[in-house]
Tab-separated table of C-alpha atoms and ligand atoms in Angstrom:
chain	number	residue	atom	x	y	z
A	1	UNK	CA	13.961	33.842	-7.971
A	2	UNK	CA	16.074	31.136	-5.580
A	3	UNK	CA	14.927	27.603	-5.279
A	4	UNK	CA	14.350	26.223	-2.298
A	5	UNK	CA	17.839	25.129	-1.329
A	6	UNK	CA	16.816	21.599	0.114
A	7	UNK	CA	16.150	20.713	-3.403
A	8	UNK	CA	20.264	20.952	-3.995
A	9	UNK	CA	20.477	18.764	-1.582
A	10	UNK	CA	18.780	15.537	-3.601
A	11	UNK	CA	20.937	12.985	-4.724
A	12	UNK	CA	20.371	12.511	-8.943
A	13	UNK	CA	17.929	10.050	-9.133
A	14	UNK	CA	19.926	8.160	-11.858
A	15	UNK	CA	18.313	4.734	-11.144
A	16	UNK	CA	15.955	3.698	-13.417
A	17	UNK	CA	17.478	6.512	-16.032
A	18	UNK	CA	20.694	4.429	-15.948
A	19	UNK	CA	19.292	0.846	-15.908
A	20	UNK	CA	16.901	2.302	-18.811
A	21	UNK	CA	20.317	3.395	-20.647
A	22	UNK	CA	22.478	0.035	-20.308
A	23	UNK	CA	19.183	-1.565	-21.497
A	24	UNK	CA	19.472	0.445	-24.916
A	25	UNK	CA	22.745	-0.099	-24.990
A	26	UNK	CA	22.330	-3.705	-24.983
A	27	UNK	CA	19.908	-3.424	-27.636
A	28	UNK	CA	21.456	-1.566	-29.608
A	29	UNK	CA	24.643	-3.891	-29.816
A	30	UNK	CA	22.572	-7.147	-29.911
A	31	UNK	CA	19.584	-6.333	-31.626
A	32	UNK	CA	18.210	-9.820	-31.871
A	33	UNK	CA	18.467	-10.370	-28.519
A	34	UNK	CA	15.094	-10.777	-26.348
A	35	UNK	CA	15.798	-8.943	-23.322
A	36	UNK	CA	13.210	-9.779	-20.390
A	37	UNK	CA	11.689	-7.673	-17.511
A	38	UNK	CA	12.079	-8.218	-14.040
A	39	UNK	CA	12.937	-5.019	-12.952
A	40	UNK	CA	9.402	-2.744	-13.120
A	41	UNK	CA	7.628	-2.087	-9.973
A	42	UNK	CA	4.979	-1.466	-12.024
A	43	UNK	CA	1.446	-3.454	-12.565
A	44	UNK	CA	0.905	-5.193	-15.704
A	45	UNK	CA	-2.399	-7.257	-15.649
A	46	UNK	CA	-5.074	-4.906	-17.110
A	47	UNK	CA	-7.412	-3.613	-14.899
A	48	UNK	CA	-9.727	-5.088	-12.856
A	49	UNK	CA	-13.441	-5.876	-15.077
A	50	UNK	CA	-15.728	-4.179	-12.271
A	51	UNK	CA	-13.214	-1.254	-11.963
A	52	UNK	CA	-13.878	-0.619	-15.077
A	53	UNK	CA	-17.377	-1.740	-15.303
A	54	UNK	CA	-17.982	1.339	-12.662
A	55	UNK	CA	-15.676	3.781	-14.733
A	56	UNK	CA	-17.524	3.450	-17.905
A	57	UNK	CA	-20.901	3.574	-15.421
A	58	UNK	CA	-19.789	7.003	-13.541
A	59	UNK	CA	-18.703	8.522	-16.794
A	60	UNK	CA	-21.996	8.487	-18.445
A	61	UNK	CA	-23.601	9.583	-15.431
A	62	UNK	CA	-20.861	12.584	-15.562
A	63	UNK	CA	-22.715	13.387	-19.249
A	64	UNK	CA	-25.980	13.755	-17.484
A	65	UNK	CA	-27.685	16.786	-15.702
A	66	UNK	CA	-28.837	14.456	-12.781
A	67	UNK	CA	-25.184	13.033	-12.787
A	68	UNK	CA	-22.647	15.574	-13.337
A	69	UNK	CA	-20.729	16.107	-10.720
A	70	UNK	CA	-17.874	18.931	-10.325
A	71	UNK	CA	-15.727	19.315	-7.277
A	72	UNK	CA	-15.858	16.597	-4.690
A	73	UNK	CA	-14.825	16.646	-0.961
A	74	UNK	CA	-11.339	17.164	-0.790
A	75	UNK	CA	-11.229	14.250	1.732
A	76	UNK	CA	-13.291	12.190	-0.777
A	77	UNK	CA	-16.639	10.972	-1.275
A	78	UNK	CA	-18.530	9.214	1.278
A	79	UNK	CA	-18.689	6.213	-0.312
A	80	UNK	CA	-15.535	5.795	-0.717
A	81	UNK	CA	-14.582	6.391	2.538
A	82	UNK	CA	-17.429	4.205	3.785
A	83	UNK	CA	-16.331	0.786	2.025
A	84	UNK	CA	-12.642	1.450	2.911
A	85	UNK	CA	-13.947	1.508	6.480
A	86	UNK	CA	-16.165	-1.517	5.971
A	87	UNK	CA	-12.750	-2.870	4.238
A	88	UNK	CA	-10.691	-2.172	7.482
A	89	UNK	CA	-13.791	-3.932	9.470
A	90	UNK	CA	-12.754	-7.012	8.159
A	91	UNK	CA	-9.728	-7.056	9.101
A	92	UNK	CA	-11.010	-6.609	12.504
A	93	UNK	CA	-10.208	-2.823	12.429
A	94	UNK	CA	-12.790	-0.456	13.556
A	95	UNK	CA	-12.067	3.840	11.796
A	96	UNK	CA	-14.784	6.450	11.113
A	97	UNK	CA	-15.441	7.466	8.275
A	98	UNK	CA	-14.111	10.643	8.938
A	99	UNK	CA	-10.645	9.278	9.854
A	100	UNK	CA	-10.473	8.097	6.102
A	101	UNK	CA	-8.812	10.664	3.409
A	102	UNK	CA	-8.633	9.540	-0.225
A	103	UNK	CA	-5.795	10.607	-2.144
A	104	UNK	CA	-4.035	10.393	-5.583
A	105	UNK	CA	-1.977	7.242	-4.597
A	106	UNK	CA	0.260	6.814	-1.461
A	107	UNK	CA	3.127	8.244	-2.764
A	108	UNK	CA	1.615	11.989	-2.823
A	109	UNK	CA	0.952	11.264	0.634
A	110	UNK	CA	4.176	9.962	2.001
A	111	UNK	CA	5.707	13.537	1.153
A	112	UNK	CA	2.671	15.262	1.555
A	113	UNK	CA	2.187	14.297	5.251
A	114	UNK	CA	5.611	16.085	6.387
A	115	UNK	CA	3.330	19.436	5.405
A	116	UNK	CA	1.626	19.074	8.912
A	117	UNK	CA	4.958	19.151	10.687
A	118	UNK	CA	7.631	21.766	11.440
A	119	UNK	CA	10.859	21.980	9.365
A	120	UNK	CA	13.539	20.530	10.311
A	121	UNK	CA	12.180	17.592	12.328
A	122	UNK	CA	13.994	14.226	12.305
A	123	UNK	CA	12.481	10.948	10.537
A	124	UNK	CA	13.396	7.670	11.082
A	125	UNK	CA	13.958	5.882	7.540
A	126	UNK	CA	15.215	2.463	6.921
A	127	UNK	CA	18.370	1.487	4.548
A	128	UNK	CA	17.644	0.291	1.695
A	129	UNK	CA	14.559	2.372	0.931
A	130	UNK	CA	11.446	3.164	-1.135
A	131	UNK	CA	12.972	6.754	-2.609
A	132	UNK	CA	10.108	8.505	-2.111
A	133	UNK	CA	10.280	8.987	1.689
A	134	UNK	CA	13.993	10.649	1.486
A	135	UNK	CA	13.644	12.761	-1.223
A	136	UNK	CA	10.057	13.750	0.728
A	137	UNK	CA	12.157	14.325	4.116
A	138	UNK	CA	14.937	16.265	2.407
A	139	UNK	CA	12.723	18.495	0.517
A	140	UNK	CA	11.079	19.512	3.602
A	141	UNK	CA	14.374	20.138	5.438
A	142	UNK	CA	14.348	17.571	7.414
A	143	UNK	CA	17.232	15.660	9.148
A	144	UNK	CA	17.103	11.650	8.311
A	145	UNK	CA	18.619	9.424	10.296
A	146	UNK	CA	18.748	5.961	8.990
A	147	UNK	CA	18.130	2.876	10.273
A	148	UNK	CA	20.013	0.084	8.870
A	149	UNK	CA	17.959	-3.127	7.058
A	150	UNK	CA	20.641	-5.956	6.737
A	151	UNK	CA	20.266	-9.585	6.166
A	152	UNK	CA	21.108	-9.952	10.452
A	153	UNK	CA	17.546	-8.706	11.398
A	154	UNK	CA	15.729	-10.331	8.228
A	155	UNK	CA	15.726	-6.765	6.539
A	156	UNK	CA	13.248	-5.298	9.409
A	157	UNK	CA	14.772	-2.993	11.283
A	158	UNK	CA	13.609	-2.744	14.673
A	159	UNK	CA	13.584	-0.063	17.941
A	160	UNK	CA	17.000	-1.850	19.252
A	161	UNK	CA	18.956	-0.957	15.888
A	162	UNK	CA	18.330	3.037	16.345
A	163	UNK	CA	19.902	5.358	17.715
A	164	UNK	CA	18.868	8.565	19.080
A	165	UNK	CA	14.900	9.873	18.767
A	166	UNK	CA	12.671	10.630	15.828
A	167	UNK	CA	9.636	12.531	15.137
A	168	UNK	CA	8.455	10.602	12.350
A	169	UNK	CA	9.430	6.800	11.624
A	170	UNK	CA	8.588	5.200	8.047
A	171	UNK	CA	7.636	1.468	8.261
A	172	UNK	CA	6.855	-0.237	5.223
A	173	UNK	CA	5.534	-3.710	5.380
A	174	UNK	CA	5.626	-5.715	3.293
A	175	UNK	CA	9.039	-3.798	2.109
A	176	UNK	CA	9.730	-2.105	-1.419
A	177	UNK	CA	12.343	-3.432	-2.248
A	178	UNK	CA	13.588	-6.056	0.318
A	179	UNK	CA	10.313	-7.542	0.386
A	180	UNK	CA	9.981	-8.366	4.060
A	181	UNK	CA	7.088	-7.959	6.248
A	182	UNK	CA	6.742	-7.390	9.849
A	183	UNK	CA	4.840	-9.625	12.275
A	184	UNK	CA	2.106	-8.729	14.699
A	185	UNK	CA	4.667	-8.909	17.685
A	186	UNK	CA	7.481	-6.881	15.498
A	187	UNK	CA	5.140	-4.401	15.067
A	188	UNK	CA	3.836	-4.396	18.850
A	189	UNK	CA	7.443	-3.525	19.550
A	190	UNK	CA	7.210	-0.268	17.084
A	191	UNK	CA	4.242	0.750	18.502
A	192	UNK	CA	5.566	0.590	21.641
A	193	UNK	CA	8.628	2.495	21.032
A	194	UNK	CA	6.453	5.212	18.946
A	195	UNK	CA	4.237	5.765	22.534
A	196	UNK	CA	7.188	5.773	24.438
A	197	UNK	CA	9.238	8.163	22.581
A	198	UNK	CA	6.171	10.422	21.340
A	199	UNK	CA	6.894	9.906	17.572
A	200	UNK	CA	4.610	9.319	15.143
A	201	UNK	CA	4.727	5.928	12.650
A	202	UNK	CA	4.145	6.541	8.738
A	203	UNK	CA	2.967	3.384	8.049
A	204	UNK	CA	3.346	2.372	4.918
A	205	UNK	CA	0.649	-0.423	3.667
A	206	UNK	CA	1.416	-0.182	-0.429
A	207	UNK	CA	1.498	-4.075	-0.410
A	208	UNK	CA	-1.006	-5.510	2.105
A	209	UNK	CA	-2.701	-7.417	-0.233
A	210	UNK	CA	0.092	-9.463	-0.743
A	211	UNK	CA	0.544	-10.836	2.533
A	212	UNK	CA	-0.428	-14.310	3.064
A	213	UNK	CA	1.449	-15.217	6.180
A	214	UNK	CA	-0.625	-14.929	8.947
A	215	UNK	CA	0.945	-13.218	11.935
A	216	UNK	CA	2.060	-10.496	10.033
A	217	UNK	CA	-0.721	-7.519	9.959
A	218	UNK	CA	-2.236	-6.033	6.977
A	219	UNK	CA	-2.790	-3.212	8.893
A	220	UNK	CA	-0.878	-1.700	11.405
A	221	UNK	CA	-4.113	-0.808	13.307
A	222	UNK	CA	-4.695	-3.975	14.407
A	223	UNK	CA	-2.130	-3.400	17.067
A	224	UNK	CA	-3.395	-2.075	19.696
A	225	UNK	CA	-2.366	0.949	21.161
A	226	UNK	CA	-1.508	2.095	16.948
A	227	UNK	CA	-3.890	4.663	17.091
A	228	UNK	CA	-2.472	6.726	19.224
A	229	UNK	CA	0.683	7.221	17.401
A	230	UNK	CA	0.571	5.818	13.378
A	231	UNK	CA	-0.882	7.272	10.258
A	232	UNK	CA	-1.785	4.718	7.329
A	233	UNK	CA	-1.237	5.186	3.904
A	234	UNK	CA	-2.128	2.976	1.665
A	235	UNK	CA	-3.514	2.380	-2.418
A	236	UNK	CA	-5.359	0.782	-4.733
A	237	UNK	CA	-2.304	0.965	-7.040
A	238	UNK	CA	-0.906	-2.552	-6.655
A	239	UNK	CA	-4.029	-3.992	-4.822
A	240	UNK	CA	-6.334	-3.457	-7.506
A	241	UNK	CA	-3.879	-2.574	-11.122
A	242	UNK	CA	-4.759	1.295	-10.351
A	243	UNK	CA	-0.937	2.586	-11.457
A	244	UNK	CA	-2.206	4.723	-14.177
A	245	UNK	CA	-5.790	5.294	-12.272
A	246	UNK	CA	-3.988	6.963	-9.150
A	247	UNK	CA	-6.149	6.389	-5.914
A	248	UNK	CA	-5.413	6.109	-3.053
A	249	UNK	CA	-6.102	6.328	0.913
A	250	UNK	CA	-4.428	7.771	4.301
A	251	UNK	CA	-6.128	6.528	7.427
A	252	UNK	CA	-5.620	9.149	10.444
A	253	UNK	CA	-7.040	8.494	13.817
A	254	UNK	CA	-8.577	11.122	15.799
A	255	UNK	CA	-6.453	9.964	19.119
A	256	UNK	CA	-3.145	11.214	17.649
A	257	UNK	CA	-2.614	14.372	19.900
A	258	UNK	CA	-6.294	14.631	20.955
A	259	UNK	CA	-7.634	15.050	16.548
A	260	UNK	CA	-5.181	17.075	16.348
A	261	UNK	CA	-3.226	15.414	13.743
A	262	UNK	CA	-6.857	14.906	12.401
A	263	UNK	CA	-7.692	18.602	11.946
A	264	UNK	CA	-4.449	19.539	10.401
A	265	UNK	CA	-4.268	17.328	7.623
A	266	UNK	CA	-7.910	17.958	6.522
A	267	UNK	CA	-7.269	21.813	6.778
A	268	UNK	CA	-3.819	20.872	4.579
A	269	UNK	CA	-6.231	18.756	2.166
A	270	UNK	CA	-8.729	21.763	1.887
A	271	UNK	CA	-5.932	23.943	0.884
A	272	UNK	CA	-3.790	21.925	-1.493
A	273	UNK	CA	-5.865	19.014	-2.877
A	274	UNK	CA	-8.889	19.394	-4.880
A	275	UNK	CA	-9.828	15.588	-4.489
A	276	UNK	CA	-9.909	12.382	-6.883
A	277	UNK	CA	-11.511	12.317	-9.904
A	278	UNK	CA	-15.206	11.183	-9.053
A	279	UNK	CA	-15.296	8.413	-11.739
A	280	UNK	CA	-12.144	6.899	-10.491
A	281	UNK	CA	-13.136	6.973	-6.669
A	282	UNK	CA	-16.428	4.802	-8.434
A	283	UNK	CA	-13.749	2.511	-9.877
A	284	UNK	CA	-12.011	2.182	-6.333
A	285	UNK	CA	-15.268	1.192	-4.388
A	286	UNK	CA	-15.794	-0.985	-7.009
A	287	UNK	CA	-12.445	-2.943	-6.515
A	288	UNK	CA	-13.931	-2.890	-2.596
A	289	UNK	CA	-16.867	-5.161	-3.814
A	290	UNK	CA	-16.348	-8.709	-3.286
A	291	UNK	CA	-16.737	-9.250	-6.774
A	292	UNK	CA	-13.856	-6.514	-7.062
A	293	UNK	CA	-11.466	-7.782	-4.610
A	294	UNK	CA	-11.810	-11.011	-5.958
A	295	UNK	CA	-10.815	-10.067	-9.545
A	296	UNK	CA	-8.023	-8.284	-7.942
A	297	UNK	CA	-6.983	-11.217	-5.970
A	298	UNK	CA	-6.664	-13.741	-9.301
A	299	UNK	CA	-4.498	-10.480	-10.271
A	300	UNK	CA	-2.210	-10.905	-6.987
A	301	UNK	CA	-2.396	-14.792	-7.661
A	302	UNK	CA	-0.662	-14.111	-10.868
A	303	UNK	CA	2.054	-12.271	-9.725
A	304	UNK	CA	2.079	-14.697	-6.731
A	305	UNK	CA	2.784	-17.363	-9.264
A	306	UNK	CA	5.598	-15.729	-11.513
A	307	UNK	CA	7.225	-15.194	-7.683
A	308	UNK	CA	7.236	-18.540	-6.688
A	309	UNK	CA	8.648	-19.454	-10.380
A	310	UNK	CA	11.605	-16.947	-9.934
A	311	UNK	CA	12.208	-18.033	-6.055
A	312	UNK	CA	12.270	-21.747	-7.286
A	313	UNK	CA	15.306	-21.163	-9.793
A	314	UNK	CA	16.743	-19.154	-7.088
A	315	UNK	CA	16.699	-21.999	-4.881
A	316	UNK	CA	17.937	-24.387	-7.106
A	317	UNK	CA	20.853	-22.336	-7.361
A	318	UNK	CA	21.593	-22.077	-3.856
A	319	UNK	CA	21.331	-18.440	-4.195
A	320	UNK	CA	19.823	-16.659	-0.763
A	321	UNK	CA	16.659	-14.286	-1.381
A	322	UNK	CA	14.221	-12.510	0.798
A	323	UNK	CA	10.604	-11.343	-0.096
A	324	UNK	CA	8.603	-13.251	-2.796
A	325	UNK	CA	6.232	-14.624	-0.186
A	326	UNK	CA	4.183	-11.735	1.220
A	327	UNK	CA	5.358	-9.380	-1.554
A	328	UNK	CA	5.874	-9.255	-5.037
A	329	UNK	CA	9.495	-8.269	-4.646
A	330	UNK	CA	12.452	-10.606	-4.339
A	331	UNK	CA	15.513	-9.337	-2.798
A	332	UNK	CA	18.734	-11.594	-3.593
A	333	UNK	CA	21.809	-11.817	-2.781
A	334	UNK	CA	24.119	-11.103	-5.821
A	335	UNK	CA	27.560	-12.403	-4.259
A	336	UNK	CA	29.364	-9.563	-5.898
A	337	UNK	CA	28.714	-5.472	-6.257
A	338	UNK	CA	25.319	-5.172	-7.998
A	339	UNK	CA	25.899	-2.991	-11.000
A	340	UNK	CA	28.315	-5.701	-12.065
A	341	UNK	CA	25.248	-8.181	-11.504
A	342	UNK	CA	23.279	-6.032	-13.428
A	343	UNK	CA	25.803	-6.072	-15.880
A	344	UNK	CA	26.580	-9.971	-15.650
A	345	UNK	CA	22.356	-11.017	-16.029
A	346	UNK	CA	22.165	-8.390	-18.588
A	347	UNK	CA	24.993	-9.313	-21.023
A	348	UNK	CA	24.451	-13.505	-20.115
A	349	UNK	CA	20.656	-14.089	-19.933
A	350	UNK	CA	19.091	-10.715	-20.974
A	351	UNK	CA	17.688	-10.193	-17.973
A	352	UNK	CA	16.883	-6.687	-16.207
A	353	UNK	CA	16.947	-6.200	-12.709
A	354	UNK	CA	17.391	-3.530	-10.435
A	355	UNK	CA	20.726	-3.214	-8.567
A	356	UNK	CA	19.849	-3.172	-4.845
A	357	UNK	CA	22.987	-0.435	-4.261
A	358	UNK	CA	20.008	2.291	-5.841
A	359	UNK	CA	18.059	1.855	-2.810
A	360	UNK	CA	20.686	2.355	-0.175
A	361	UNK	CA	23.820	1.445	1.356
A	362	UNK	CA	22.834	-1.376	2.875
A	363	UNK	CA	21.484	-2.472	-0.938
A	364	UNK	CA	24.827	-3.238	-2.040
A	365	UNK	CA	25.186	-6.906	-2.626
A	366	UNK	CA	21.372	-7.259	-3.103
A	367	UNK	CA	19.100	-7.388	-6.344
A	368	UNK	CA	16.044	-6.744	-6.870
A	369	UNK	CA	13.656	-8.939	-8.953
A	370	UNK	CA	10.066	-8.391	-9.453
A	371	UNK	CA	6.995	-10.408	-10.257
A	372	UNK	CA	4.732	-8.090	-11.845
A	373	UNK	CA	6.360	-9.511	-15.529
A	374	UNK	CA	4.025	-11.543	-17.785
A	375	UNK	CA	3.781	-15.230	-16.489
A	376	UNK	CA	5.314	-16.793	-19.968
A	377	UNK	CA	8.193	-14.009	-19.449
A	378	UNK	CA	9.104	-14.994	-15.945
A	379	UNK	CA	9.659	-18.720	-16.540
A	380	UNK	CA	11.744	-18.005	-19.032
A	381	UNK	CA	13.606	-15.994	-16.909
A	382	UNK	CA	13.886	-18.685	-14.458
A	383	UNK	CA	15.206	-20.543	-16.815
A	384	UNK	CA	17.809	-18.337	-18.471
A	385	UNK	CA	18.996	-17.939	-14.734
A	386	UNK	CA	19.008	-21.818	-13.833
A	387	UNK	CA	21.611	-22.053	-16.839
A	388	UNK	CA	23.895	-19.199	-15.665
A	389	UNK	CA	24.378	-21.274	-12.099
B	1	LIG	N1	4.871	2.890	-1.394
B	1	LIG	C1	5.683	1.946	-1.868
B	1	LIG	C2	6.477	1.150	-0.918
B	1	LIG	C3	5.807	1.739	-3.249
B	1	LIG	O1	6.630	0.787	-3.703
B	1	LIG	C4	5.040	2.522	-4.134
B	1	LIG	C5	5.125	2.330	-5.583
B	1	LIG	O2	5.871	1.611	-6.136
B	1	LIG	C6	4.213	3.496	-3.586
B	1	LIG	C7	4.141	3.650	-2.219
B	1	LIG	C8	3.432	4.420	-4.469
B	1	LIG	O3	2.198	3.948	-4.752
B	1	LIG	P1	1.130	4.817	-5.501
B	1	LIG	O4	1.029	4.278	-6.883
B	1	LIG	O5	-0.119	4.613	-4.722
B	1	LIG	O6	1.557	6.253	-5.489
C-alpha cells in the first residue's frame, strides 16, 4: 500500500523534538540547575471555574435518562452556535447561526478547510509561520508561495509584498510567533485584494482575545466587504485555557460564492466529523457567559502581565522585540543565528526559548519568548536576562 506521496514531501518537524533534547541535555550535565520556560505555546492557568462548573453540570446530566445525549450535530449544538453569534454581536458583527461550525480546536480546521478545494491550488502563507498551515497545504498537494514577514513591514505582510495570485491566503492576527496584529485599515487592504483577485482569506483569529489596541480587529468580519471572501477560524484554546478541552469554531458566511462555500463544508463536516463532545461544547458556552469571559480575561491579564515583565528587561537591554502587546508572544531580535541564542540563554541563564529559524526563513535572527509561564517564573527570567546584557 503507497502513501500518499505529498507526505514525503514534509520537512521533519524537529522543532520542539530538538529544543526538548538540548533541554535534557542541559539537565543532564547540570543537574542542579533550574532551567525556566519561556518557550511553550501552551496555556498554563487552570481552567476557567464556570467552564468547569458546566462540565461537571453536563456530565451528570449525561448519567441521566432525561440527559443523555449521544451524537450531536456535526456542526454543533445550537447553543453553542447561538452565544458565539451573540459573542460576534458584540463586536459589532452580525452571522447566523447557521454560518457558525464548532470544531475540535482551530488547528483541525486550518488543514481541514483545504478538503473543500481542488488539489493542487496555490495558498498564500506568510514567512515565519504557524506550522500547521504548510504542512496542511503540502499534504493536500498544494503549491505555497510565501510571503515574506520581515522587521521592514512590522512582520505583516501585506498585498504589495506578493507576487503572483493565490487561491487561499492565511492571515493570522495577532501572529504565532511574531506576535503582530493587523489594523482595521491593513486588513481593509486584504480584503480588498481577496475581492479583487477572487481568493479566499483563512483568517486566522487563535489570539483575539489578546488584542487590546484598538484599531486592530478582533474579527476580520468587521471589515466590510469580509464576507464575501474570508472564512474565520477561531478557539477557545487560548481564550478560555481549553488546550486539553479542544473546542473550537469556524465562521463561514453564506455570501462566499453564493453559500456555496457554506454547503460544502457542512456536507465535508457530515462526512468526516462526528462533532464535539456535548459536555465540553457546555463548558465553551459557559466561557461565553460574562461571568466566563471574565474569568478568562483575569487569565489573559496574567499572561498580559508576565509579557510586559519580559518586554521590560528586553527594553532595558536595548534589545528590539515585536508582539507582547496584543499577543502573548514576543518576537526578538537575537543579534546572532538563533540556535546559537538558544544555545547562549540556555547554557548562561537557563532559559528556553524557541529559535525563530523553526518557523521560517525569515525567523532567522528572531526568538521567540512566550508569556504563558508562571508569573514568579517569568520575573525571574527577566532577571536572569537583565544580567546577561
Ligand atoms: N492557530 C495558531 C496561530 C496557533 O498558535 C495555535 C496553537 O498554538 C492554533 C491555531 C491551534 O489552536 P487549537 O488549540 O484551537 O487547535
Amino acid at each position: 500500500m503507497k502513501i500518499n506521496p505529498t507526505f514525503s514531501q514534509l520537512t521533519p518537524s524537529y522543532l520542539f523534538a530538538e529544543i526538548a533534547n538540548r533541554v535534557a541535555a542541559y539537565k543532564k550535565a547540570n543537574p542542579g540547575k533550574k532551567v525556566i520556560s519561556l518557550g511553550i505555546g501552551d496555556v498554563t492557568r487552570p481552567l476557567i471555574k464556570p467552564a468547569v462548573d458546566a462540565l461537571i453540570k453536563a456530565s451528570g446530566e449525561m448519567g441521566t435518562a432525561e440527559g443523555f445525549r449521544g451524537y450531536g450535530p456535526e456542526q454543533g449544538y445550537e447553543f453553542l452556535r447561538a452565544a458565539l453569534v451573540k459573542y460576534y454581536a458584540g463586536r459589532g458583527v452580525t452571522l447566523a447561526t447557521d454560518e457558525v461550525f464548532i470544531s475540535d480546536g482551530a488547528k483541525s480546521d486550518l488543514g481541514n478547510f483545504l478538503d473543500i478545494f481542488p488539489r493542487g491550488i496555490t495558498a498564500l502563507i506568510p514567512d515565519p509561520v504557524y506550522p500547521a498551515y504548510v504542512d496542511g497545504n503540502i499534504m493536500s498537494g498544494n503549491k505555497i508561495v510565501y510571503m515574506d514577514a520581515t522587521p521592514e513591514n512590522g512582520f505583516l505582510p501585506m498585498p504589495e509584498d506578493v507576487e503572483g495570485r493565490a487561491d487561499v491566503i492565511y492571515l493570522c492576527s495577532p501572529n504565532n510567533p511574531t506576535g503582530a496584529a493587523y489594523t482595521f485599515e491593513q486588513l481593509a487592504v486584504w480584503v480588498d485584494y481577496a475581492l479583487k483577485t477572487g481568493a479566499l482569506i483563512i483568517y486566522d483569529a487563535a489570539y483575539e482575545r489578546f488584542i487590546q489596541d484598538e484599531d486592530c480587529p478582533h474579527t476580520v468580519f468587521s471589515v466590510p466587504g469580509a464576507r464575501g471572501c474570508a472564512v474565520e477560524i477561531c478557539s477557545f484554546s487560548k481564550m478560555a485555557g481549553f488546550t486539553g478541552l479542544r473546542c473550537g469554531w469556524t465562521v463561514v458566511p453564506h455570501e462566499l460564492q453564493a453559500n456555496s462555500v457554506n454547503a460544502a463544508w457542512l456536507r465535508r463536516q457530515c462526512v468526516k466529523f462526528n462533532g464535539v463532545p456535548y459536555i465540553v461544547q457546555r463548558a465553551a458556552e459557559a466561557a461565553l457567559t460574562p461571568e466566563g469571559l471574565a474569568a478568562a480575561d483575569k487569565n489573559i491579564e496574567y499572561y498580559r502581565i508576565n509579557a510586559r515583565v519580559i518586554g521590560a528587561a528586553l527594553d532595558s537591554m536595548g534589545i528590539r522585540y515585536y508582539g507582547g502587546k496584543n499577543s502573548p508572544y514576543i518576537w526578538m531580535q537575537c543579534g546572532m543565528p538563533s540556535w546559537e541564542y538558544f544555545d547562549k540563554l540556555l547554557n548562561n541563564a537557563q532559559i528556553v526559548g524557541t529559535p525563530g529559524a523553526g518557523f521560517g526563513k525569515n525567523g532567522e535572527g528572531f526568538f521567540r519568548l512566550t508569556a504563558f509561564g508562571g508569573a514568579g517564573n517569568t520575573v525571574e527570567a527577566a532577571q536572569r536576562l537583565l544580567k546577561l546584557k
